[in-house]
Tab-separated table of C-alpha atoms and ligand atoms in Angstrom:
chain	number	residue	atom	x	y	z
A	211	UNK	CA	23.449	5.164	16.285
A	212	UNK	CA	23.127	1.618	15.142
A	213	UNK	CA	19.565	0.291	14.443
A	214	UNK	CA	19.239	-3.352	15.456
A	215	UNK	CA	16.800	-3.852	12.561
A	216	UNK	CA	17.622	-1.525	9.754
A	217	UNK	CA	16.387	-3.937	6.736
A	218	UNK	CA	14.137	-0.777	5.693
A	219	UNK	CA	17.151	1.573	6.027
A	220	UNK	CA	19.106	-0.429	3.852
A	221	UNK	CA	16.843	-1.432	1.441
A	222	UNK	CA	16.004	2.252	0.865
A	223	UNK	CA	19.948	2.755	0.303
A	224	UNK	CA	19.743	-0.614	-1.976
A	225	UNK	CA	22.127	-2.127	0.530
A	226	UNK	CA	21.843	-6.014	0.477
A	227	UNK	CA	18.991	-7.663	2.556
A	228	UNK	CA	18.633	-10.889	4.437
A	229	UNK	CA	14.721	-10.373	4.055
A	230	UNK	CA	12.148	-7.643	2.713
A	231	UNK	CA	11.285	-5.041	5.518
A	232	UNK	CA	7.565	-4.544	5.422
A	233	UNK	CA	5.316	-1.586	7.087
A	234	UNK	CA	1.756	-0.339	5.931
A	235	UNK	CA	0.779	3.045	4.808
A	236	UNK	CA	-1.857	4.503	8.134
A	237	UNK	CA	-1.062	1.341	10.154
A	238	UNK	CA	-1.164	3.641	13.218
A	239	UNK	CA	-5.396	4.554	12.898
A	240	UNK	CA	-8.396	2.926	13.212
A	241	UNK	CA	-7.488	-0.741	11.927
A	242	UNK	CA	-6.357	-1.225	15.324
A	243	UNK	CA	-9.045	-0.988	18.848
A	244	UNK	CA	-5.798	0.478	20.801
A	245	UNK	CA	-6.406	3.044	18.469
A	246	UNK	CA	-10.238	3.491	18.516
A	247	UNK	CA	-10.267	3.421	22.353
A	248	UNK	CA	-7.537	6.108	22.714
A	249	UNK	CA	-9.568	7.972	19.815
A	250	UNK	CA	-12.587	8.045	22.259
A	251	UNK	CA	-11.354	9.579	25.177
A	252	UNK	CA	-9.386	12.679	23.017
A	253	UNK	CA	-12.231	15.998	21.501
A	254	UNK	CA	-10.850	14.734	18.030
A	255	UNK	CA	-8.238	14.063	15.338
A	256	UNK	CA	-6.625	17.110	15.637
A	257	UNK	CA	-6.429	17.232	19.336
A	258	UNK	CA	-4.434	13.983	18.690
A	259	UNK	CA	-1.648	15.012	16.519
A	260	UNK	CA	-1.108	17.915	18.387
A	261	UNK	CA	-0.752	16.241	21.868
A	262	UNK	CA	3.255	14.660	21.445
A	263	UNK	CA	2.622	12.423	24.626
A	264	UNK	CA	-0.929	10.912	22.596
A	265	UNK	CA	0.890	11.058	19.182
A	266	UNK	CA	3.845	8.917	20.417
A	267	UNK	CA	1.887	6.402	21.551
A	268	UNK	CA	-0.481	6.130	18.381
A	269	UNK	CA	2.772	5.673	16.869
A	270	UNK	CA	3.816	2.797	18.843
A	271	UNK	CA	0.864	0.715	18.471
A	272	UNK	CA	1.460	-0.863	15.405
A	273	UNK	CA	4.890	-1.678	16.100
A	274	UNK	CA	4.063	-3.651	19.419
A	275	UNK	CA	0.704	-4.928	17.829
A	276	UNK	CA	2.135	-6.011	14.125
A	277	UNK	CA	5.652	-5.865	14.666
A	278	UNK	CA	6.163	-4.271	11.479
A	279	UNK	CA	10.134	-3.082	10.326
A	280	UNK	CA	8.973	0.744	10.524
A	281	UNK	CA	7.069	3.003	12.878
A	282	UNK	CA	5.506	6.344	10.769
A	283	UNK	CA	5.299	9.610	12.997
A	284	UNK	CA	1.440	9.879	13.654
A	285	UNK	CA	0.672	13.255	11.862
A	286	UNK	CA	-1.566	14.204	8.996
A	287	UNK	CA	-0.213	16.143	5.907
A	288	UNK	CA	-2.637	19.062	6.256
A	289	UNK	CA	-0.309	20.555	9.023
A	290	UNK	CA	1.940	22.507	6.660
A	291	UNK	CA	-1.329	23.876	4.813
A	292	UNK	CA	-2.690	24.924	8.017
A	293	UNK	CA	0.905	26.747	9.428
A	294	UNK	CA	0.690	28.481	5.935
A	295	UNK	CA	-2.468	30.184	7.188
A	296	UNK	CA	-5.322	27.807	6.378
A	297	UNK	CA	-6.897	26.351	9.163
A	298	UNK	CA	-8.666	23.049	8.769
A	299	UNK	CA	-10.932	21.058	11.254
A	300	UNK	CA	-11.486	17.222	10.305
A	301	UNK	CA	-14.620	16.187	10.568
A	302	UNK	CA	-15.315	12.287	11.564
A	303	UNK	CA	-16.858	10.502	8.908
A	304	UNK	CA	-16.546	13.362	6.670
A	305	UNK	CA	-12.648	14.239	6.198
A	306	UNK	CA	-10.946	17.778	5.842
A	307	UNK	CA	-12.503	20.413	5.486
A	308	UNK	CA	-10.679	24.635	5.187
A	309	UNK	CA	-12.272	27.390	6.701
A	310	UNK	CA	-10.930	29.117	4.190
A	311	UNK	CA	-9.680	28.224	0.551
A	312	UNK	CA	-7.294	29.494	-1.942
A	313	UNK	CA	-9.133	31.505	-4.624
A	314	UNK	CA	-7.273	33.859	-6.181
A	315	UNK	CA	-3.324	35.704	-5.970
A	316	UNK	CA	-4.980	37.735	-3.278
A	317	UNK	CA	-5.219	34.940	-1.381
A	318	UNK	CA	-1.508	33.343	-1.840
A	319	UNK	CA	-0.379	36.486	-0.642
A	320	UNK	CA	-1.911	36.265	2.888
A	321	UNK	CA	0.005	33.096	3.286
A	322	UNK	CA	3.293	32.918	4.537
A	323	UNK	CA	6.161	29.570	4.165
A	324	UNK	CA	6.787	27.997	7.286
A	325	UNK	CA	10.542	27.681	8.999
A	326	UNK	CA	8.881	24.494	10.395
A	327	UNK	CA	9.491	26.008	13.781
A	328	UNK	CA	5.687	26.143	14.065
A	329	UNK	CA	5.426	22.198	13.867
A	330	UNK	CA	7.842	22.178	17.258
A	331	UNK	CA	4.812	19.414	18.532
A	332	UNK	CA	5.433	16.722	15.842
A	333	UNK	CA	9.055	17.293	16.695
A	334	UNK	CA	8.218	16.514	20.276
A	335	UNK	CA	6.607	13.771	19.238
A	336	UNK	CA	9.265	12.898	17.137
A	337	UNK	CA	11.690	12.475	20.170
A	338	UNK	CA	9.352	10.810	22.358
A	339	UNK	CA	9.165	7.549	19.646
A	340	UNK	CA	12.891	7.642	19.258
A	341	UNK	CA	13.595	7.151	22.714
A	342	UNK	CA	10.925	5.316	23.520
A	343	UNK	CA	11.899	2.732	20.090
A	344	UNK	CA	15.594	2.620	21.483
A	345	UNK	CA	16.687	1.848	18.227
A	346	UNK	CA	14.854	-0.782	17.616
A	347	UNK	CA	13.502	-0.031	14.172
A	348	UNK	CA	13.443	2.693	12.007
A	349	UNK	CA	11.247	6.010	12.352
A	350	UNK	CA	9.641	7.301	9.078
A	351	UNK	CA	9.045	11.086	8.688
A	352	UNK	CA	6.644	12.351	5.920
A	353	UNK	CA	4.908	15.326	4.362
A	354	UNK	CA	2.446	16.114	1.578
A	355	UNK	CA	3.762	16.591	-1.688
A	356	UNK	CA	3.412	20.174	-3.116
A	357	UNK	CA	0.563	19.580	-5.631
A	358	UNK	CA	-1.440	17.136	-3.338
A	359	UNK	CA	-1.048	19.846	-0.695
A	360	UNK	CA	-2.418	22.719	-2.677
A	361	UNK	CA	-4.982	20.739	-4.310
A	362	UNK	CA	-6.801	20.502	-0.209
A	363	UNK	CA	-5.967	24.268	0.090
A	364	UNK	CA	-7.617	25.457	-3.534
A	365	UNK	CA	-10.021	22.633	-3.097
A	366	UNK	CA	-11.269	23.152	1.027
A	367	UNK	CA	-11.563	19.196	1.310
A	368	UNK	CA	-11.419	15.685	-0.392
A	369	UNK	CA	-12.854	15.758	-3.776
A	370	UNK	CA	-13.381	13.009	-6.920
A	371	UNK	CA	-11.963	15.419	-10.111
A	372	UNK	CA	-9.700	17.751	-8.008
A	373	UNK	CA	-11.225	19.940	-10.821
A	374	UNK	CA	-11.342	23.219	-8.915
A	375	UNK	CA	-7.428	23.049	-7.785
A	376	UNK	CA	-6.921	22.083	-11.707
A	377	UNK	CA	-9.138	24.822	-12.949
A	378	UNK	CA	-6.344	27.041	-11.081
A	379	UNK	CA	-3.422	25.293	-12.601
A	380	UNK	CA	-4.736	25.864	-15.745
A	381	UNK	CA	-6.162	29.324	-15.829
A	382	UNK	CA	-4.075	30.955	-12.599
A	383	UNK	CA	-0.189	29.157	-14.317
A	384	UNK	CA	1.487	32.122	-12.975
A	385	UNK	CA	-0.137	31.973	-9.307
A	386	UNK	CA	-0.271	28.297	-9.043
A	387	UNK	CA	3.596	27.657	-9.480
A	388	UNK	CA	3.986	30.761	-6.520
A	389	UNK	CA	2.036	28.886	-4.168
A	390	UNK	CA	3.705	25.156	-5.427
A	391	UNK	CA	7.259	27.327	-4.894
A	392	UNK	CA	5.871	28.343	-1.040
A	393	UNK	CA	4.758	24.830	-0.134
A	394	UNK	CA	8.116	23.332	-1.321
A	395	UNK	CA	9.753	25.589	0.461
A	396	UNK	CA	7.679	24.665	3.807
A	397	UNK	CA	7.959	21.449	3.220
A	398	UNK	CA	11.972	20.900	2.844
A	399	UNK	CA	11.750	22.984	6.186
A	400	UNK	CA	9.181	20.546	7.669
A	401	UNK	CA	11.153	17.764	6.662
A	402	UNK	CA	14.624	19.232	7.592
A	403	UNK	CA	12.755	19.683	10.918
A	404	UNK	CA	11.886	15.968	10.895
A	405	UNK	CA	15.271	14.832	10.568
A	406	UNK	CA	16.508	16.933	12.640
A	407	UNK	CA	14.232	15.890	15.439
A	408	UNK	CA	15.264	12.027	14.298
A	409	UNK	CA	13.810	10.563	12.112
A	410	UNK	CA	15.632	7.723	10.269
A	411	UNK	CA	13.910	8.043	6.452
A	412	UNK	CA	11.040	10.354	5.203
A	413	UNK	CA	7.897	9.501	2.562
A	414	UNK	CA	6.388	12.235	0.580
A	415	UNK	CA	2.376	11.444	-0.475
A	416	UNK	CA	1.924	12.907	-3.502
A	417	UNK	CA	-1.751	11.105	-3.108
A	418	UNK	CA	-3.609	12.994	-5.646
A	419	UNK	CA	-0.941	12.714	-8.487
A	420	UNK	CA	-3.125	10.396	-10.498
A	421	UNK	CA	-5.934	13.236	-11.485
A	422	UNK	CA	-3.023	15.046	-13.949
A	423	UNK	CA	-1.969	14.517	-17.341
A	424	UNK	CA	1.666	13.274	-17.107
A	425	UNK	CA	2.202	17.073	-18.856
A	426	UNK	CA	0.535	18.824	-15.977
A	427	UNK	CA	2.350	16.535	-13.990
A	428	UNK	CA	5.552	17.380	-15.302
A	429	UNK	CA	4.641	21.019	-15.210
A	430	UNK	CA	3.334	20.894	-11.863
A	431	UNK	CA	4.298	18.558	-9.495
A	432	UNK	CA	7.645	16.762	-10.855
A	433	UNK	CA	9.814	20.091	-10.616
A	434	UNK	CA	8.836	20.888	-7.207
A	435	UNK	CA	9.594	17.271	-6.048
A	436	UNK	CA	12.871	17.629	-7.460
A	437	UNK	CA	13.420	20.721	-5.706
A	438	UNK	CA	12.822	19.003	-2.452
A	439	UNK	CA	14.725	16.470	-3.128
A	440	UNK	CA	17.747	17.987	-4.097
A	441	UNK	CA	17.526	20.109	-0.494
A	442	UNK	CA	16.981	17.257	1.524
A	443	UNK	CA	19.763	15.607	3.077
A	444	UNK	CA	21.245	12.898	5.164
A	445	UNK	CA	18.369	10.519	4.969
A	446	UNK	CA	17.080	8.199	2.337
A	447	UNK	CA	14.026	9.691	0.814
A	448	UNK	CA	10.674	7.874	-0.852
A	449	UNK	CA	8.386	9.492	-3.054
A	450	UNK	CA	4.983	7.967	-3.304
A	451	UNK	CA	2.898	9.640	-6.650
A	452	UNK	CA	-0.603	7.470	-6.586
A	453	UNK	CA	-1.624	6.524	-9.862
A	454	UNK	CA	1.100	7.937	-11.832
A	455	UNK	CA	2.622	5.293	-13.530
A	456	UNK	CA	2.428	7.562	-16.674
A	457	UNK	CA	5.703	9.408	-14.440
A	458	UNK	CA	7.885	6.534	-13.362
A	459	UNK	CA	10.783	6.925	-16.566
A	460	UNK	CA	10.414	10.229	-15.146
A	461	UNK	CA	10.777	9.881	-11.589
A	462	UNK	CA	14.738	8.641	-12.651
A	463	UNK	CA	15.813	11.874	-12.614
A	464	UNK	CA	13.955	12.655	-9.382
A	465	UNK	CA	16.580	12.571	-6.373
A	466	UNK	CA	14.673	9.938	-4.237
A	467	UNK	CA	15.931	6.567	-3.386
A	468	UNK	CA	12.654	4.916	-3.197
A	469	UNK	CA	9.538	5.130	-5.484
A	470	UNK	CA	6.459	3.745	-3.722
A	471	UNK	CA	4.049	2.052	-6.566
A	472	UNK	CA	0.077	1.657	-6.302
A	473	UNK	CA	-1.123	-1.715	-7.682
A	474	UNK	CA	-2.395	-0.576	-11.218
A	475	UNK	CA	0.481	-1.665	-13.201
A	476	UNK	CA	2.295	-5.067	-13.558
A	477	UNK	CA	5.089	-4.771	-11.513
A	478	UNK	CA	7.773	-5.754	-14.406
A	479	UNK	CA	6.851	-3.100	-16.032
A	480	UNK	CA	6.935	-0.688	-13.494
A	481	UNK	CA	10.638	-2.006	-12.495
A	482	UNK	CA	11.351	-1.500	-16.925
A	483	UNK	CA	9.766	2.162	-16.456
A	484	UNK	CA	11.776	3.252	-13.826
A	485	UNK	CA	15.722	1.386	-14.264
A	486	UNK	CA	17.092	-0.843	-12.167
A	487	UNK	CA	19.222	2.126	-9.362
A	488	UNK	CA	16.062	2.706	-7.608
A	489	UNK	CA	14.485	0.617	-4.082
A	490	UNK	CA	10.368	-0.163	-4.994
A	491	UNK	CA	7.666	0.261	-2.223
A	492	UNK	CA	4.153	-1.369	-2.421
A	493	UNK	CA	2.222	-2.767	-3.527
A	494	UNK	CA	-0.831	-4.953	-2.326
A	495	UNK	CA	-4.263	-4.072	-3.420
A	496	UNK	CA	-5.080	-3.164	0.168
A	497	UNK	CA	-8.831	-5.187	-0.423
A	498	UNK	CA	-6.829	-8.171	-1.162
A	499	UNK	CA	-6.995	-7.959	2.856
A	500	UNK	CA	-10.190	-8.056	2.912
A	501	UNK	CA	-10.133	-11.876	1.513
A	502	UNK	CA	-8.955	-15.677	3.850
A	503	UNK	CA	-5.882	-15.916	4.736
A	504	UNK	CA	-4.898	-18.529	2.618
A	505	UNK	CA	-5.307	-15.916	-0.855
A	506	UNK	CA	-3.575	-12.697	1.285
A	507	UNK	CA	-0.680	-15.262	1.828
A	508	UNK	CA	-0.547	-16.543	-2.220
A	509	UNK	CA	-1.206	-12.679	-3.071
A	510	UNK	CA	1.400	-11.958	-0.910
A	511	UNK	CA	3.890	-14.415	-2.189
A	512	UNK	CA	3.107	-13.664	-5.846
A	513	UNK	CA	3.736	-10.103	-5.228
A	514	UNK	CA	7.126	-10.812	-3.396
A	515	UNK	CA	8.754	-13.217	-5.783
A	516	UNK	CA	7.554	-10.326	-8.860
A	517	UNK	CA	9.847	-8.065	-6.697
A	518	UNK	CA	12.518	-9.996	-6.290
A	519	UNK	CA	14.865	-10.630	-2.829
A	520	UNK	CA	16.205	-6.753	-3.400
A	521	UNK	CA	15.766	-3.289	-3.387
A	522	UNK	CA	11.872	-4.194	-2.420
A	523	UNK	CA	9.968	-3.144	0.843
A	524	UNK	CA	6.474	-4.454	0.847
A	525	UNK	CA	4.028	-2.129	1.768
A	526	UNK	CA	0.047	-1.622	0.390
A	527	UNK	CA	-0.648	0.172	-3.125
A	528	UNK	CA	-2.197	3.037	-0.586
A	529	UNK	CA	-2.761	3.339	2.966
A	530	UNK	CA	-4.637	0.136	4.519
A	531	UNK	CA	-8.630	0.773	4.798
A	532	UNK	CA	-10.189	1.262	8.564
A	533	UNK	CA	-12.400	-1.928	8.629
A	534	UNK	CA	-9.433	-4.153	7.308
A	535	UNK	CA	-9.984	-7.251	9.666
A	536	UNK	CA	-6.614	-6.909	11.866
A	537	UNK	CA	-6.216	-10.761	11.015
A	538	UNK	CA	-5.288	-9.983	7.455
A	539	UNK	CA	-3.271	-7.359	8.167
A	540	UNK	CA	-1.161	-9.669	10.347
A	541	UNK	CA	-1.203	-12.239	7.515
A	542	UNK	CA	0.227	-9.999	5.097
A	543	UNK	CA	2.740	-8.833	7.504
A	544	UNK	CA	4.103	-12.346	8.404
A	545	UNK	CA	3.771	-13.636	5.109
A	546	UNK	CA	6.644	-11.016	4.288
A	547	UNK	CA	8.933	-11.281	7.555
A	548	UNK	CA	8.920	-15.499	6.969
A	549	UNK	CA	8.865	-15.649	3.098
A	550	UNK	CA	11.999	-17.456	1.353
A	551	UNK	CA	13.308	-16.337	-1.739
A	552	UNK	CA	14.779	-19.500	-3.195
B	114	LIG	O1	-10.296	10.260	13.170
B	114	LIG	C1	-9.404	9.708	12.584
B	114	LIG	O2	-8.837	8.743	13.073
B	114	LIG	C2	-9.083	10.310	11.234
B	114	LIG	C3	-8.449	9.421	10.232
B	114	LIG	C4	-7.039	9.897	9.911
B	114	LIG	C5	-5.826	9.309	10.322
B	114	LIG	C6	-5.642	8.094	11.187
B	114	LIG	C7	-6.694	11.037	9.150
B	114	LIG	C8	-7.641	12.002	8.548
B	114	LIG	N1	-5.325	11.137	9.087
B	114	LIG	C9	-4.748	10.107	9.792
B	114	LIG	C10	-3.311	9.888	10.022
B	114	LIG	C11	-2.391	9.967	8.872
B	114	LIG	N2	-2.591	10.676	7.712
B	114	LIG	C12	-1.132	9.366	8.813
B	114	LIG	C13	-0.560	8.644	10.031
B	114	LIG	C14	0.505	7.727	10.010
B	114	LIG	C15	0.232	6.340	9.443
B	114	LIG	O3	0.279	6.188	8.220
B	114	LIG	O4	0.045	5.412	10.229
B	114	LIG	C16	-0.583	9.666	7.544
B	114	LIG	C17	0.740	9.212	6.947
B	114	LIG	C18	-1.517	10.495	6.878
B	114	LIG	C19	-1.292	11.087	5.540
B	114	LIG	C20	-2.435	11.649	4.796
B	114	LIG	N3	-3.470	12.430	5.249
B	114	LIG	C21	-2.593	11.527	3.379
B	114	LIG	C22	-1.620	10.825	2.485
B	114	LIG	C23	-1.812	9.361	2.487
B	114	LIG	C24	-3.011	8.865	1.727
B	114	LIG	O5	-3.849	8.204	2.352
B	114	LIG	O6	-3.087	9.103	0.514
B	114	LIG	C25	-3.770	12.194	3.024
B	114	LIG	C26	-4.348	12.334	1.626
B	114	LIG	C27	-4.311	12.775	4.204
B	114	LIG	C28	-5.510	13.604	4.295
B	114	LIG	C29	-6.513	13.019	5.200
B	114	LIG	N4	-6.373	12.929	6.552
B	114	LIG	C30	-7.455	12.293	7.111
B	114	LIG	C31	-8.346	11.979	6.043
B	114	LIG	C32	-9.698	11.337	6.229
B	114	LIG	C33	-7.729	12.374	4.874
B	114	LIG	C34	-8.202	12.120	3.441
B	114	LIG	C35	-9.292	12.964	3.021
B	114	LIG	C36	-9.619	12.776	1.555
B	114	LIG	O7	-10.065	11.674	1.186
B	114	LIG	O8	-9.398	13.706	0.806
């Protein structure tokens, strides 16, 4: 299967490219009023994700709207929590929120790990985009990372401190690292699933990773991303830990190819922390979009030439907001795809 635009591909592998690939973190969503209008007419979210016809073409929006160098499978990360035995129902305005929560050992052990079997309808969907992309750009598959994943199950929802998930890191040790052990080992099933199903590259959100220590982090997220890492196979991988530049020397030794950076570090220094081997994802304050287009284009440009012409895929520090005026989005985008590295 040859891509006819595989810049991300190869970037990811640190292959040479003739420009940097660019995509956006939840550019399928409600930045775009294909999106919004589709959103209407469905109950909600999670009827959405779980309809592979609905899911495929959320996915394809962006691409024929932005032309970006990537689709992402339109999913949500709480899937493998829920398949594990905690149902969730999203709530507009509000976010996630479990029925039930993890409390105590009892309640690990009425979860089970998911074969990913149970995901078949993201798999679906999976197959839809790939045929319906006819190789025209890459397909990204993705997947909570282990401690961002239990932190919604301990936690039922969104929260500022994460304090009640941490509260059971640091008084449950011997529980905690069960349930991090059973959500790795649903998620290199998930994934395995993903690739099987097609997809070209996969992104793990480890979205909450900047409410640890870098100890705890070490402790409690770093091992099981390593264990993930070292399963997965045949496609490149990129980790994404927001707000954990206290991990990057770390993240070396993690098997990844690409480390996706948020925007609160210069990015020299991020590139010292981390070596020269690895590809860098990000990394655009995503309110800098929020601003003309003549300072998203010199943002832009100043972020591109920090970079440098290689091993660099520009992408936002986190997923682009929902009222993002689709005008800067497109102004970041083709600020990338017609920039010239002299
Ligand atoms: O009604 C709606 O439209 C709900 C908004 C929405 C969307 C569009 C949610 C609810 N999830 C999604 C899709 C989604 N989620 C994608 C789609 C692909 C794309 O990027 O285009 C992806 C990759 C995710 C991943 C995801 N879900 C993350 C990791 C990325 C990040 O932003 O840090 C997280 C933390 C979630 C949980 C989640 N899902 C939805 C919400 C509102 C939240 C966050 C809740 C919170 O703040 O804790």
């Amino acid at each position: 299967m040859n891509l006819k635009n595989d810049l991300l591909l190869r970037a990811a592998r640190g292959e040479t490219i003739e420009r940097t690939p660019v995509w956006l973190m939840r550019q399928a969503g409600r930045i775009l009023p294909q999106y919004r209008a589709l959103r209407k007419k469905v109950k909600d979210f999670k009827g959405l994700i779980a309809n592979p016809e609905l899911a495929c073409e959320v996915t394809l929006q962006p691409v024929k709207e932005l032309g970006v160098d990537a689709a992402i499978i339109f999913s949500d990360i709480l899937v493998i929590p829920e398949e594990m035995g905690l149902p969730y129902n999203m709530i507009d305005s509000v976010g996630p929120r479990f029925q039930k929560t993890v409390k105590n050992v009892g309640d690990i052990k009425s979860l089970h790990v998911c074969d990913g079997d149970e995901l078949d309808y993201v798999y679906e969907a999976i197959s839809l985009v790939k045929e319906d992309l006819n190789n025209k750009i890459p397909l990204i598959g993705f997947s909570g990372a282990p401690w961002t994943l239990f932190a919604y199950m301990v936690e039922g929802g969104g929260s500022k401190t994460f304090s009640k998930a941490k509260k059971f890191l640091f008084t449950e040790s011997e529980s905690a690292h069960k349930l991090l052990d059973m959500i790795s080992d649903s998620v290199i099933a998930y994934l395995q699933g993903q690739i099987d199903a097609g997809v070209d590259i996969v992104q793990i959100f480890d979205s909450w990773a900047g409410v640890l220590s870098p100890e705890a982090y070490n402790n409690y997220s770093l091992p099981y991303l390593q264990k993930i890492c070292n399963a997965i196979d045949g496609v490149p991988i990129i980790v994404f830990a927001k707000d954990a530049h206290y991990v990057l020397e770390d993240m070396k030794e993690v098997k990844c190819d690409v480390v996706g950076l948020d925007w609160t570090m210069p990015i020299s220094e991020s590139r010292k922390r981390l070596g020269k081997k690895k590809t860098l994802q990000g990394n655009l304050d995503p309110c800098i979009l929020y601003s003309d287009a003549a300072d998203i284009k010199l943002a832009t440009e100043v972020m591109l030439k920090e970079f440098g012409s290689q091993k660099h895929i520009a992408n936002l520090g986190h997923g682009v907001y929902p009222d993002t005026p689709l005008d800067g989005v497109k102004c970041f985008i083709d600020t990338v795809k017609q920039y010239k590295f002299e």
